[in-house]
mmCIF file of N, CA and C in Angstrom:
data_model
loop_
_atom_site.group_PDB
_atom_site.id
_atom_site.type_symbol
_atom_site.label_atom_id
_atom_site.label_comp_id
_atom_site.label_asym_id
_atom_site.label_seq_id
_atom_site.Cartn_x
_atom_site.Cartn_y
_atom_site.Cartn_z
ATOM 1 N N MET A 1 18.727 33.944 35.360
ATOM 2 C CA MET A 1 17.646 33.610 34.439
ATOM 3 C C MET A 1 17.112 32.222 34.768
ATOM 4 N N SER A 2 15.862 32.055 34.460
ATOM 5 C CA SER A 2 15.243 30.769 34.718
ATOM 6 C C SER A 2 15.477 29.826 33.540
ATOM 7 N N LYS A 3 15.291 28.561 33.788
ATOM 8 C CA LYS A 3 15.469 27.553 32.739
ATOM 9 C C LYS A 3 14.174 27.375 31.966
ATOM 10 N N SER A 4 14.316 27.112 30.696
ATOM 11 C CA SER A 4 13.129 26.871 29.881
ATOM 12 C C SER A 4 12.598 25.476 30.163
ATOM 13 N N GLN A 5 11.356 25.280 29.759
ATOM 14 C CA GLN A 5 10.732 23.976 29.978
ATOM 15 C C GLN A 5 11.472 22.878 29.205
ATOM 16 N N ALA A 6 11.931 23.200 28.009
ATOM 17 C CA ALA A 6 12.657 22.210 27.212
ATOM 18 C C ALA A 6 13.991 21.857 27.865
ATOM 19 N N GLN A 7 14.665 22.877 28.416
ATOM 20 C CA GLN A 7 15.953 22.613 29.075
ATOM 21 C C GLN A 7 15.747 21.755 30.320
ATOM 22 N N LYS A 8 14.702 22.011 31.083
ATOM 23 C CA LYS A 8 14.400 21.183 32.251
ATOM 24 C C LYS A 8 14.129 19.741 31.841
ATOM 25 N N LEU A 9 13.395 19.580 30.766
ATOM 26 C CA LEU A 9 13.071 18.229 30.281
ATOM 27 C C LEU A 9 14.334 17.491 29.834
ATOM 28 N N ARG A 10 15.236 18.198 29.105
ATOM 29 C CA ARG A 10 16.495 17.568 28.679
ATOM 30 C C ARG A 10 17.336 17.142 29.870
ATOM 31 N N GLN A 11 17.436 18.004 30.875
ATOM 32 C CA GLN A 11 18.235 17.669 32.053
ATOM 33 C C GLN A 11 17.611 16.516 32.838
ATOM 34 N N ARG A 12 16.297 16.454 32.884
ATOM 35 C CA ARG A 12 15.644 15.344 33.567
ATOM 36 C C ARG A 12 15.918 14.032 32.849
ATOM 37 N N HIS A 13 15.877 14.069 31.509
ATOM 38 C CA HIS A 13 16.177 12.861 30.739
ATOM 39 C C HIS A 13 17.617 12.408 30.984
ATOM 40 N N LEU A 14 18.554 13.353 31.062
ATOM 41 C CA LEU A 14 19.953 12.993 31.319
ATOM 42 C C LEU A 14 20.114 12.394 32.707
ATOM 43 N N ARG A 15 19.438 12.950 33.694
ATOM 44 C CA ARG A 15 19.520 12.401 35.047
ATOM 45 C C ARG A 15 18.969 10.986 35.103
ATOM 46 N N GLU A 16 17.937 10.721 34.320
ATOM 47 C CA GLU A 16 17.311 9.400 34.317
ATOM 48 C C GLU A 16 18.064 8.408 33.441
ATOM 49 N N GLY A 17 19.136 8.863 32.769
ATOM 50 C CA GLY A 17 19.939 7.958 31.972
ATOM 51 C C GLY A 17 19.455 7.770 30.552
ATOM 52 N N LYS A 18 18.564 8.612 30.119
ATOM 53 C CA LYS A 18 18.066 8.507 28.744
ATOM 54 C C LYS A 18 19.021 9.209 27.789
ATOM 55 N N LEU A 19 18.750 9.091 26.502
ATOM 56 C CA LEU A 19 19.609 9.626 25.464
ATOM 57 C C LEU A 19 19.517 11.148 25.405
ATOM 58 N N ASP A 20 20.657 11.800 25.239
ATOM 59 C CA ASP A 20 20.703 13.254 25.127
ATOM 60 C C ASP A 20 20.331 13.648 23.695
ATOM 61 N N PRO A 21 19.287 14.452 23.492
ATOM 62 C CA PRO A 21 18.899 14.825 22.132
ATOM 63 C C PRO A 21 19.912 15.742 21.452
ATOM 64 N N ALA A 22 20.795 16.363 22.218
ATOM 65 C CA ALA A 22 21.781 17.273 21.632
ATOM 66 C C ALA A 22 22.805 16.530 20.783
ATOM 67 N N ILE A 23 22.997 15.238 21.003
ATOM 68 C CA ILE A 23 23.985 14.514 20.203
ATOM 69 C C ILE A 23 23.479 14.233 18.793
ATOM 70 N N HIS A 24 22.182 14.358 18.588
ATOM 71 C CA HIS A 24 21.624 14.138 17.251
ATOM 72 C C HIS A 24 21.587 15.413 16.427
ATOM 73 N N ARG A 25 21.865 16.525 17.016
ATOM 74 C CA ARG A 25 21.791 17.796 16.311
ATOM 75 C C ARG A 25 23.081 18.094 15.568
ATOM 76 N N LEU A 26 22.963 18.882 14.516
ATOM 77 C CA LEU A 26 24.088 19.410 13.747
ATOM 78 C C LEU A 26 24.973 18.329 13.141
ATOM 79 N N HIS A 27 24.397 17.229 12.748
ATOM 80 C CA HIS A 27 25.171 16.174 12.110
ATOM 81 C C HIS A 27 24.568 15.937 10.729
ATOM 82 N N TRP A 28 25.111 16.611 9.730
ATOM 83 C CA TRP A 28 24.556 16.564 8.383
ATOM 84 C C TRP A 28 25.413 15.753 7.421
ATOM 85 N N ASN A 29 26.454 15.102 7.888
ATOM 86 C CA ASN A 29 27.334 14.275 7.066
ATOM 87 C C ASN A 29 27.909 15.044 5.877
ATOM 88 N N GLY A 30 28.373 16.247 6.120
ATOM 89 C CA GLY A 30 29.012 17.034 5.076
ATOM 90 C C GLY A 30 28.075 17.852 4.217
ATOM 91 N N VAL A 31 26.769 17.751 4.442
ATOM 92 C CA VAL A 31 25.801 18.514 3.656
ATOM 93 C C VAL A 31 25.568 19.849 4.352
ATOM 94 N N ASN A 32 25.654 20.922 3.587
ATOM 95 C CA ASN A 32 25.398 22.240 4.141
ATOM 96 C C ASN A 32 23.935 22.593 3.875
ATOM 97 N N PRO A 33 23.087 22.668 4.901
ATOM 98 C CA PRO A 33 21.660 22.873 4.663
ATOM 99 C C PRO A 33 21.299 24.278 4.203
ATOM 100 N N VAL A 34 22.210 25.235 4.315
ATOM 101 C CA VAL A 34 21.886 26.600 3.935
ATOM 102 C C VAL A 34 22.443 26.980 2.572
ATOM 103 N N SER A 35 23.091 26.057 1.880
ATOM 104 C CA SER A 35 23.589 26.382 0.546
ATOM 105 C C SER A 35 22.401 26.440 -0.410
ATOM 106 N N LYS A 36 22.350 27.474 -1.218
ATOM 107 C CA LYS A 36 21.221 27.674 -2.114
ATOM 108 C C LYS A 36 21.701 27.694 -3.553
ATOM 109 N N LYS A 37 20.806 27.344 -4.449
ATOM 110 C CA LYS A 37 21.121 27.315 -5.868
ATOM 111 C C LYS A 37 20.220 28.318 -6.568
ATOM 112 N N THR A 38 20.806 29.132 -7.415
ATOM 113 C CA THR A 38 20.022 30.075 -8.191
ATOM 114 C C THR A 38 19.339 29.323 -9.327
ATOM 115 N N PRO A 39 18.012 29.471 -9.466
ATOM 116 C CA PRO A 39 17.330 28.747 -10.539
ATOM 117 C C PRO A 39 17.753 29.253 -11.918
ATOM 118 N N SER A 40 17.801 28.336 -12.843
ATOM 119 C CA SER A 40 18.179 28.698 -14.209
ATOM 120 C C SER A 40 17.005 29.387 -14.907
ATOM 121 N N LEU A 41 17.267 29.930 -16.064
ATOM 122 C CA LEU A 41 16.221 30.606 -16.829
ATOM 123 C C LEU A 41 15.118 29.630 -17.221
ATOM 124 N N LYS A 42 15.500 28.398 -17.589
ATOM 125 C CA LYS A 42 14.502 27.390 -17.956
ATOM 126 C C LYS A 42 13.611 27.042 -16.768
ATOM 127 N N GLU A 43 14.213 26.939 -15.570
ATOM 128 C CA GLU A 43 13.420 26.617 -14.388
ATOM 129 C C GLU A 43 12.452 27.748 -14.045
ATOM 130 N N LEU A 44 12.898 28.993 -14.188
ATOM 131 C CA LEU A 44 12.009 30.127 -13.927
ATOM 132 C C LEU A 44 10.862 30.175 -14.921
ATOM 133 N N GLN A 45 11.155 29.902 -16.187
ATOM 134 C CA GLN A 45 10.105 29.923 -17.201
ATOM 135 C C GLN A 45 9.110 28.784 -16.986
ATOM 136 N N ALA A 46 9.598 27.617 -16.604
ATOM 137 C CA ALA A 46 8.700 26.494 -16.344
ATOM 138 C C ALA A 46 7.810 26.785 -15.140
ATOM 139 N N LYS A 47 8.359 27.451 -14.148
ATOM 140 C CA LYS A 47 7.575 27.801 -12.966
ATOM 141 C C LYS A 47 6.459 28.766 -13.333
ATOM 142 N N GLN A 48 6.750 29.746 -14.160
ATOM 143 C CA GLN A 48 5.730 30.694 -14.583
ATOM 144 C C GLN A 48 4.688 30.027 -15.481
ATOM 145 N N LEU A 49 5.111 29.088 -16.301
ATOM 146 C CA LEU A 49 4.192 28.412 -17.213
ATOM 147 C C LEU A 49 3.180 27.564 -16.462
ATOM 148 N N HIS A 50 3.631 26.887 -15.401
ATOM 149 C CA HIS A 50 2.769 25.966 -14.663
ATOM 150 C C HIS A 50 2.171 26.588 -13.415
ATOM 151 N N LYS A 51 2.315 27.899 -13.260
ATOM 152 C CA LYS A 51 1.816 28.568 -12.068
ATOM 153 C C LYS A 51 0.289 28.560 -12.047
ATOM 154 N N HIS A 52 -0.265 28.178 -10.937
ATOM 155 C CA HIS A 52 -1.712 28.158 -10.689
ATOM 156 C C HIS A 52 -2.472 27.194 -11.596
ATOM 157 N N LYS A 53 -1.822 26.219 -12.157
ATOM 158 C CA LYS A 53 -2.529 25.269 -13.021
ATOM 159 C C LYS A 53 -3.482 24.400 -12.200
ATOM 160 N N SER A 54 -3.131 24.079 -10.959
ATOM 161 C CA SER A 54 -3.972 23.194 -10.160
ATOM 162 C C SER A 54 -5.270 23.869 -9.748
ATOM 163 N N ARG A 55 -5.314 25.200 -9.732
ATOM 164 C CA ARG A 55 -6.540 25.900 -9.378
ATOM 165 C C ARG A 55 -7.608 25.717 -10.446
ATOM 166 N N ASN A 56 -7.218 25.575 -11.689
ATOM 167 C CA ASN A 56 -8.164 25.526 -12.789
ATOM 168 C C ASN A 56 -8.630 24.120 -13.119
ATOM 169 N N LEU A 57 -8.192 23.126 -12.372
ATOM 170 C CA LEU A 57 -8.579 21.757 -12.693
ATOM 171 C C LEU A 57 -10.037 21.487 -12.350
ATOM 172 N N ASN A 58 -10.631 22.274 -11.464
ATOM 173 C CA ASN A 58 -12.014 22.041 -11.069
ATOM 174 C C ASN A 58 -13.010 22.628 -12.067
ATOM 175 N N HIS A 59 -12.569 23.509 -12.926
ATOM 176 C CA HIS A 59 -13.463 24.129 -13.887
ATOM 177 C C HIS A 59 -13.642 23.201 -15.090
ATOM 178 N N PRO A 60 -14.867 23.094 -15.588
ATOM 179 C CA PRO A 60 -15.072 22.227 -16.747
ATOM 180 C C PRO A 60 -14.429 22.777 -18.011
ATOM 181 N N HIS A 61 -14.257 24.092 -18.111
ATOM 182 C CA HIS A 61 -13.675 24.667 -19.316
ATOM 183 C C HIS A 61 -12.162 24.778 -19.225
ATOM 184 N N GLY A 62 -11.591 24.654 -18.027
ATOM 185 C CA GLY A 62 -10.147 24.579 -17.907
ATOM 186 C C GLY A 62 -9.425 25.896 -17.742
ATOM 187 N N ASP A 63 -10.093 27.027 -17.990
ATOM 188 C CA ASP A 63 -9.438 28.311 -17.774
ATOM 189 C C ASP A 63 -10.494 29.295 -17.276
ATOM 190 N N ASP A 64 -10.130 30.541 -17.151
ATOM 191 C CA ASP A 64 -11.043 31.538 -16.609
ATOM 192 C C ASP A 64 -11.741 32.323 -17.719
ATOM 193 N N SER A 65 -12.116 31.658 -18.767
ATOM 194 C CA SER A 65 -12.787 32.336 -19.874
ATOM 195 C C SER A 65 -14.288 32.415 -19.587
ATOM 196 N N PHE A 66 -14.944 33.296 -20.283
ATOM 197 C CA PHE A 66 -16.374 33.479 -20.127
ATOM 198 C C PHE A 66 -17.079 33.159 -21.439
ATOM 199 N N PHE A 67 -18.319 32.766 -21.316
ATOM 200 C CA PHE A 67 -19.137 32.494 -22.490
ATOM 201 C C PHE A 67 -20.224 33.559 -22.547
ATOM 202 N N HIS A 68 -20.246 34.324 -23.622
ATOM 203 C CA HIS A 68 -21.237 35.372 -23.783
ATOM 204 C C HIS A 68 -22.230 34.941 -24.859
ATOM 205 N N GLU A 69 -23.483 35.042 -24.522
ATOM 206 C CA GLU A 69 -24.530 34.668 -25.468
ATOM 207 C C GLU A 69 -25.284 35.930 -25.847
ATOM 208 N N ILE A 70 -25.457 36.129 -27.122
ATOM 209 C CA ILE A 70 -26.188 37.291 -27.613
ATOM 210 C C ILE A 70 -27.607 36.850 -27.938
ATOM 211 N N VAL A 71 -28.552 37.506 -27.261
ATOM 212 C CA VAL A 71 -29.959 37.158 -27.476
ATOM 213 C C VAL A 71 -30.572 38.244 -28.348
ATOM 214 N N MET A 72 -31.097 37.817 -29.492
ATOM 215 C CA MET A 72 -31.723 38.752 -30.427
ATOM 216 C C MET A 72 -33.233 38.537 -30.352
ATOM 217 N N PRO A 73 -33.975 39.611 -30.268
ATOM 218 C CA PRO A 73 -35.444 39.437 -30.211
ATOM 219 C C PRO A 73 -35.965 38.906 -31.538
ATOM 220 N N CYS A 74 -36.903 38.009 -31.441
ATOM 221 C CA CYS A 74 -37.518 37.449 -32.647
ATOM 222 C C CYS A 74 -38.577 38.406 -33.163
ATOM 223 N N SER A 75 -38.621 38.566 -34.422
ATOM 224 C CA SER A 75 -39.655 39.423 -35.006
ATOM 225 C C SER A 75 -40.845 38.543 -35.375
ATOM 226 N N ALA A 76 -42.000 38.904 -34.886
ATOM 227 C CA ALA A 76 -43.196 38.137 -35.189
ATOM 228 C C ALA A 76 -43.767 38.630 -36.518
ATOM 229 N N ALA A 77 -43.585 37.870 -37.506
ATOM 230 C CA ALA A 77 -44.023 38.304 -38.829
ATOM 231 C C ALA A 77 -45.293 37.662 -39.264
#
């Protein structure tokens, strides 16, 4: 198999005496980056409450309501 461009670049840097980028990888100081937390009921409710609020900030009325005007013909008496 051929070498990837990134692998060639890493090996060239090592030959030239530069720092190996592999030594900076996988060092999280005890933190597991894939551990996940299930959101609580309060967090889920807050997320639903504030969902899409930023979309409505541009509207002068603040929500997606409509204004209906009823026009009645004037009787000429």
